[in-house]
Amino acid sequence: MKMHPIVYLVSGATGKWFFKEIIIGIWELYIHGHLPSEFRILGLGRKIKLPDGRESVSLDDFKKLIEARLRELPEVKDQEEKLCAFLDQIYFYSGSNTDPLVWKREGGISDFLHNVVMPRRHNLVYIMSTPPTIAVRVLQAMQQSDILSRGQNLDNSKILCLEKPFGTSYEACNELFPAAWSVFGEGKVFAFDHYLPKSAILDLMRKRKEDVVLQQIYTRTLIQRIRILALECDTVTADRCGTYTDMVYGAAADMALGHLLPLAVQLALPFDALKSSASRELVQELGVNLLKNMQFTPVYWGQYTKGKIPRRGGSELSVDDFRTLGGDEVQGIPTFFAAKAIFEDGPLRGIPIEIETGKGLLRKHTEIVFDLGGKHGQQLRITLHKDESSGEVTRNRTTLGHVVRSSQLKSHSHLMDVTVFNDPRPKYTEYAKLLLSAMGGVWQDFSSPKVIRQMWKCFDPFGVQFLKDVEADLLRPDSQRKLLKLYPVGIERPDFCYPA
């Protein structure tokens, strides 16, 4: 997008994700000079939840929450003037964004945006962070208004940033993207996956094209197994219960389907898809074909039990016991999930990719391990982790095994330990990177809607059977359960995970 005035319109601006990631991403673009001098942020939501439990629709309260969140960032203490200027650009509109009248009536969202927030011609970035069950209704309500057709909108400068989860099933996903395209156009809808722009993943994909050692690992079929582990601090507390109930599959849909299966597809793409000349259509076709010829098998599921987890600043946060067995209506939705995927085509043909992911753990930690075999158990390990218990970010570190030589590969005698490269560019969050890419139309940084729909199509049959198995498992005595594994909230990692 050109540096014309920009309005960030955010649905779900009173939710956890807005304060955790979205506002941080926009702030980073602002302080690094990626926003024009005229920009606005218009948050949409019903009511703002205040720390003392009260609810509010006040703009002042909305700004105070944003300010408190931004002040948690270490760099803000030297940016007081910029912080004040940033907060001055924030607006809030309270109402139900599934109601067409709220969008199109006099004084509604469209009027408020164009007459109060930004009367001048502008770009519009619509960030949609709403539960998957209402996403299509929000788009339909928006379409009935004139918010995208008013004269203040610059031509071809309206984009939709669509947050996961992308539907709750294949059928719902198949409805979501056409609804989004009908409002914004197919080339203006970007599906946000916050794992793909991580520095480690970008470095790994770049090295698949450029690094001789990694190319040898792929082309000489040295890989025997790939393991992807993703541990999260987040718990399924009351504010996320609705989303988890909507998703049905719990951690399986939130992490395995939302992040790790797309990552597995990236790892398994043929080399033709990595060429700079590869078209969007070719990459989508290759990804879809991989998924059409994939075996996907759920292995086990887990559920955390009562405990405590650290909170930023060192205090502790008690976790309600509504998730334990015999609890309430949402029991049986996994907070830990493990599965195995085997692609029957591409460079990783026949190689098992094991996925493990869970919630309510001490630290956020992701790692990808290539098991290369040999008598010494040679491995290639990529590690990403963020210590959320203290609020400190441990940045992704170094590059891939420069000490490794082809002769060592042949003898299978060297342990390659990969962390992530030192990027001289500003250390943006993944959300800031995605916003920049969406505004620049860089499609390579996003999950393909066709691939996402194919993932749901593959996942649904397994998911349905998996839920049946879960229900049967819940009826068995503790000692006879085959799939269920319990773990206390707040531990480093469950003992049933593969070792570090």
PDB file of N, CA and C in Angstrom, residues 169-213:
ATOM      1  N   SER A 169     -15.080 -26.500  10.700  1.00  0.00           N
ATOM      2  CA  SER A 169     -15.139 -27.756   9.968  1.00  0.00           C
ATOM      3  C   SER A 169     -14.848 -27.446   8.507  1.00  0.00           C
ATOM      4  N   TYR A 170     -14.756 -28.491   7.697  1.00  0.00           N
ATOM      5  CA  TYR A 170     -14.539 -28.272   6.261  1.00  0.00           C
ATOM      6  C   TYR A 170     -15.696 -27.495   5.663  1.00  0.00           C
ATOM      7  N   GLU A 171     -16.902 -27.849   6.054  1.00  0.00           N
ATOM      8  CA  GLU A 171     -18.081 -27.159   5.518  1.00  0.00           C
ATOM      9  C   GLU A 171     -18.052 -25.676   5.884  1.00  0.00           C
ATOM     10  N   ALA A 172     -17.736 -25.374   7.133  1.00  0.00           N
ATOM     11  CA  ALA A 172     -17.695 -23.971   7.582  1.00  0.00           C
ATOM     12  C   ALA A 172     -16.563 -23.212   6.909  1.00  0.00           C
ATOM     13  N   CYS A 173     -15.404 -23.847   6.747  1.00  0.00           N
ATOM     14  CA  CYS A 173     -14.274 -23.216   6.073  1.00  0.00           C
ATOM     15  C   CYS A 173     -14.617 -22.938   4.615  1.00  0.00           C
ATOM     16  N   ASN A 174     -15.334 -23.849   3.999  1.00  0.00           N
ATOM     17  CA  ASN A 174     -15.727 -23.705   2.601  1.00  0.00           C
ATOM     18  C   ASN A 174     -16.718 -22.562   2.419  1.00  0.00           C
ATOM     19  N   GLU A 175     -17.376 -22.165   3.495  1.00  0.00           N
ATOM     20  CA  GLU A 175     -18.296 -21.031   3.457  1.00  0.00           C
ATOM     21  C   GLU A 175     -17.570 -19.721   3.770  1.00  0.00           C
ATOM     22  N   LEU A 176     -16.551 -19.801   4.624  1.00  0.00           N
ATOM     23  CA  LEU A 176     -15.876 -18.599   5.111  1.00  0.00           C
ATOM     24  C   LEU A 176     -15.144 -17.843   4.006  1.00  0.00           C
ATOM     25  N   PHE A 177     -14.268 -18.531   3.273  1.00  0.00           N
ATOM     26  CA  PHE A 177     -13.439 -17.822   2.303  1.00  0.00           C
ATOM     27  C   PHE A 177     -14.247 -17.236   1.143  1.00  0.00           C
ATOM     28  N   PRO A 178     -15.218 -17.953   0.562  1.00  0.00           N
ATOM     29  CA  PRO A 178     -16.045 -17.303  -0.461  1.00  0.00           C
ATOM     30  C   PRO A 178     -16.776 -16.064   0.065  1.00  0.00           C
ATOM     31  N   ALA A 179     -17.214 -16.114   1.339  1.00  0.00           N
ATOM     32  CA  ALA A 179     -17.872 -14.941   1.926  1.00  0.00           C
ATOM     33  C   ALA A 179     -16.893 -13.769   2.012  1.00  0.00           C
ATOM     34  N   ALA A 180     -15.651 -14.070   2.396  1.00  0.00           N
ATOM     35  CA  ALA A 180     -14.633 -13.014   2.489  1.00  0.00           C
ATOM     36  C   ALA A 180     -14.294 -12.465   1.105  1.00  0.00           C
ATOM     37  N   TRP A 181     -14.162 -13.347   0.116  1.00  0.00           N
ATOM     38  CA  TRP A 181     -13.825 -12.907  -1.243  1.00  0.00           C
ATOM     39  C   TRP A 181     -14.937 -12.059  -1.845  1.00  0.00           C
ATOM     40  N   SER A 182     -16.185 -12.383  -1.514  1.00  0.00           N
ATOM     41  CA  SER A 182     -17.298 -11.624  -2.082  1.00  0.00           C
ATOM     42  C   SER A 182     -17.311 -10.178  -1.589  1.00  0.00           C
ATOM     43  N   VAL A 183     -16.701  -9.941  -0.416  1.00  0.00           N
ATOM     44  CA  VAL A 183     -16.667  -8.588   0.145  1.00  0.00           C
ATOM     45  C   VAL A 183     -15.408  -7.840  -0.295  1.00  0.00           C
ATOM     46  N   PHE A 184     -14.253  -8.513  -0.240  1.00  0.00           N
ATOM     47  CA  PHE A 184     -12.981  -7.825  -0.474  1.00  0.00           C
ATOM     48  C   PHE A 184     -12.327  -8.165  -1.810  1.00  0.00           C
ATOM     49  N   GLY A 185     -12.669  -9.299  -2.399  1.00  0.00           N
ATOM     50  CA  GLY A 185     -11.958  -9.767  -3.585  1.00  0.00           C
ATOM     51  C   GLY A 185     -10.928 -10.801  -3.191  1.00  0.00           C
ATOM     52  N   GLU A 186     -10.689 -11.776  -4.063  1.00  0.00           N
ATOM     53  CA  GLU A 186      -9.856 -12.928  -3.697  1.00  0.00           C
ATOM     54  C   GLU A 186      -8.421 -12.542  -3.368  1.00  0.00           C
ATOM     55  N   GLY A 187      -7.873 -11.563  -4.090  1.00  0.00           N
ATOM     56  CA  GLY A 187      -6.485 -11.194  -3.850  1.00  0.00           C
ATOM     57  C   GLY A 187      -6.278 -10.272  -2.668  1.00  0.00           C
ATOM     58  N   LYS A 188      -7.358  -9.926  -1.961  1.00  0.00           N
ATOM     59  CA  LYS A 188      -7.275  -8.975  -0.849  1.00  0.00           C
ATOM     60  C   LYS A 188      -7.562  -9.609   0.510  1.00  0.00           C
ATOM     61  N   VAL A 189      -7.625 -10.939   0.542  1.00  0.00           N
ATOM     62  CA  VAL A 189      -7.906 -11.659   1.784  1.00  0.00           C
ATOM     63  C   VAL A 189      -6.652 -12.432   2.189  1.00  0.00           C
ATOM     64  N   PHE A 190      -6.161 -12.198   3.398  1.00  0.00           N
ATOM     65  CA  PHE A 190      -4.927 -12.815   3.880  1.00  0.00           C
ATOM     66  C   PHE A 190      -5.224 -13.615   5.143  1.00  0.00           C
ATOM     67  N   ALA A 191      -4.935 -14.913   5.089  1.00  0.00           N
ATOM     68  CA  ALA A 191      -5.163 -15.804   6.226  1.00  0.00           C
ATOM     69  C   ALA A 191      -3.919 -15.804   7.108  1.00  0.00           C
ATOM     70  N   PHE A 192      -4.058 -15.297   8.322  1.00  0.00           N
ATOM     71  CA  PHE A 192      -2.914 -15.117   9.218  1.00  0.00           C
ATOM     72  C   PHE A 192      -2.566 -16.407   9.952  1.00  0.00           C
ATOM     73  N   ASP A 193      -1.347 -16.902   9.743  1.00  0.00           N
ATOM     74  CA  ASP A 193      -0.790 -18.010  10.505  1.00  0.00           C
ATOM     75  C   ASP A 193       0.480 -17.489  11.165  1.00  0.00           C
ATOM     76  N   HIS A 194       0.492 -17.408  12.490  1.00  0.00           N
ATOM     77  CA  HIS A 194       1.577 -16.717  13.199  1.00  0.00           C
ATOM     78  C   HIS A 194       2.817 -17.572  13.352  1.00  0.00           C
ATOM     79  N   TYR A 195       2.790 -18.822  12.873  1.00  0.00           N
ATOM     80  CA  TYR A 195       3.988 -19.651  12.945  1.00  0.00           C
ATOM     81  C   TYR A 195       4.861 -19.501  11.711  1.00  0.00           C
ATOM     82  N   LEU A 196       4.260 -19.376  10.538  1.00  0.00           N
ATOM     83  CA  LEU A 196       5.038 -19.354   9.306  1.00  0.00           C
ATOM     84  C   LEU A 196       6.018 -18.186   9.221  1.00  0.00           C
ATOM     85  N   PRO A 197       5.709 -16.971   9.762  1.00  0.00           N
ATOM     86  CA  PRO A 197       6.700 -15.898   9.666  1.00  0.00           C
ATOM     87  C   PRO A 197       7.745 -15.879  10.770  1.00  0.00           C
ATOM     88  N   LYS A 198       7.766 -16.910  11.630  1.00  0.00           N
ATOM     89  CA  LYS A 198       8.802 -16.942  12.664  1.00  0.00           C
ATOM     90  C   LYS A 198      10.177 -17.025  11.996  1.00  0.00           C
ATOM     91  N   SER A 199      11.146 -16.370  12.590  1.00  0.00           N
ATOM     92  CA  SER A 199      12.478 -16.299  11.988  1.00  0.00           C
ATOM     93  C   SER A 199      13.057 -17.681  11.733  1.00  0.00           C
ATOM     94  N   ALA A 200      12.834 -18.614  12.652  1.00  0.00           N
ATOM     95  CA  ALA A 200      13.372 -19.964  12.473  1.00  0.00           C
ATOM     96  C   ALA A 200      12.785 -20.637  11.242  1.00  0.00           C
ATOM     97  N   ILE A 201      11.488 -20.471  11.046  1.00  0.00           N
ATOM     98  CA  ILE A 201      10.835 -21.109   9.908  1.00  0.00           C
ATOM     99  C   ILE A 201      11.294 -20.457   8.614  1.00  0.00           C
ATOM    100  N   LEU A 202      11.356 -19.124   8.603  1.00  0.00           N
ATOM    101  CA  LEU A 202      11.811 -18.425   7.406  1.00  0.00           C
ATOM    102  C   LEU A 202      13.240 -18.830   7.058  1.00  0.00           C
ATOM    103  N   ASP A 203      14.088 -18.954   8.089  1.00  0.00           N
ATOM    104  CA  ASP A 203      15.472 -19.343   7.855  1.00  0.00           C
ATOM    105  C   ASP A 203      15.557 -20.761   7.311  1.00  0.00           C
ATOM    106  N   LEU A 204      14.753 -21.644   7.878  1.00  0.00           N
ATOM    107  CA  LEU A 204      14.757 -23.032   7.420  1.00  0.00           C
ATOM    108  C   LEU A 204      14.311 -23.126   5.962  1.00  0.00           C
ATOM    109  N   MET A 205      13.234 -22.410   5.606  1.00  0.00           N
ATOM    110  CA  MET A 205      12.741 -22.473   4.230  1.00  0.00           C
ATOM    111  C   MET A 205      13.751 -21.849   3.267  1.00  0.00           C
ATOM    112  N   ARG A 206      14.425 -20.785   3.695  1.00  0.00           N
ATOM    113  CA  ARG A 206      15.459 -20.184   2.841  1.00  0.00           C
ATOM    114  C   ARG A 206      16.604 -21.155   2.626  1.00  0.00           C
ATOM    115  N   LYS A 207      16.980 -21.864   3.685  1.00  0.00           N
ATOM    116  CA  LYS A 207      18.092 -22.792   3.572  1.00  0.00           C
ATOM    117  C   LYS A 207      17.733 -24.045   2.786  1.00  0.00           C
ATOM    118  N   ARG A 208      16.447 -24.365   2.721  1.00  0.00           N
ATOM    119  CA  ARG A 208      16.054 -25.468   1.832  1.00  0.00           C
ATOM    120  C   ARG A 208      16.409 -25.142   0.386  1.00  0.00           C
ATOM    121  N   LYS A 209      16.411 -23.843   0.058  1.00  0.00           N
ATOM    122  CA  LYS A 209      16.755 -23.430  -1.301  1.00  0.00           C
ATOM    123  C   LYS A 209      18.261 -23.242  -1.488  1.00  0.00           C
ATOM    124  N   GLU A 210      18.961 -22.831  -0.407  1.00  0.00           N
ATOM    125  CA  GLU A 210      20.325 -22.333  -0.584  1.00  0.00           C
ATOM    126  C   GLU A 210      21.403 -23.191   0.070  1.00  0.00           C
ATOM    127  N   ASP A 211      21.076 -23.904   1.141  1.00  0.00           N
ATOM    128  CA  ASP A 211      22.097 -24.594   1.924  1.00  0.00           C
ATOM    129  C   ASP A 211      22.371 -25.988   1.361  1.00  0.00           C
ATOM    130  N   VAL A 212      23.628 -26.246   1.007  1.00  0.00           N
ATOM    131  CA  VAL A 212      23.996 -27.519   0.388  1.00  0.00           C
ATOM    132  C   VAL A 212      23.747 -28.678   1.343  1.00  0.00           C
ATOM    133  N   VAL A 213      24.065 -28.482   2.623  1.00  0.00           N
ATOM    134  CA  VAL A 213      23.904 -29.557   3.601  1.00  0.00           C
ATOM    135  C   VAL A 213      22.436 -29.957   3.719  1.00  0.00           C
TER     136      VAL A 213
END
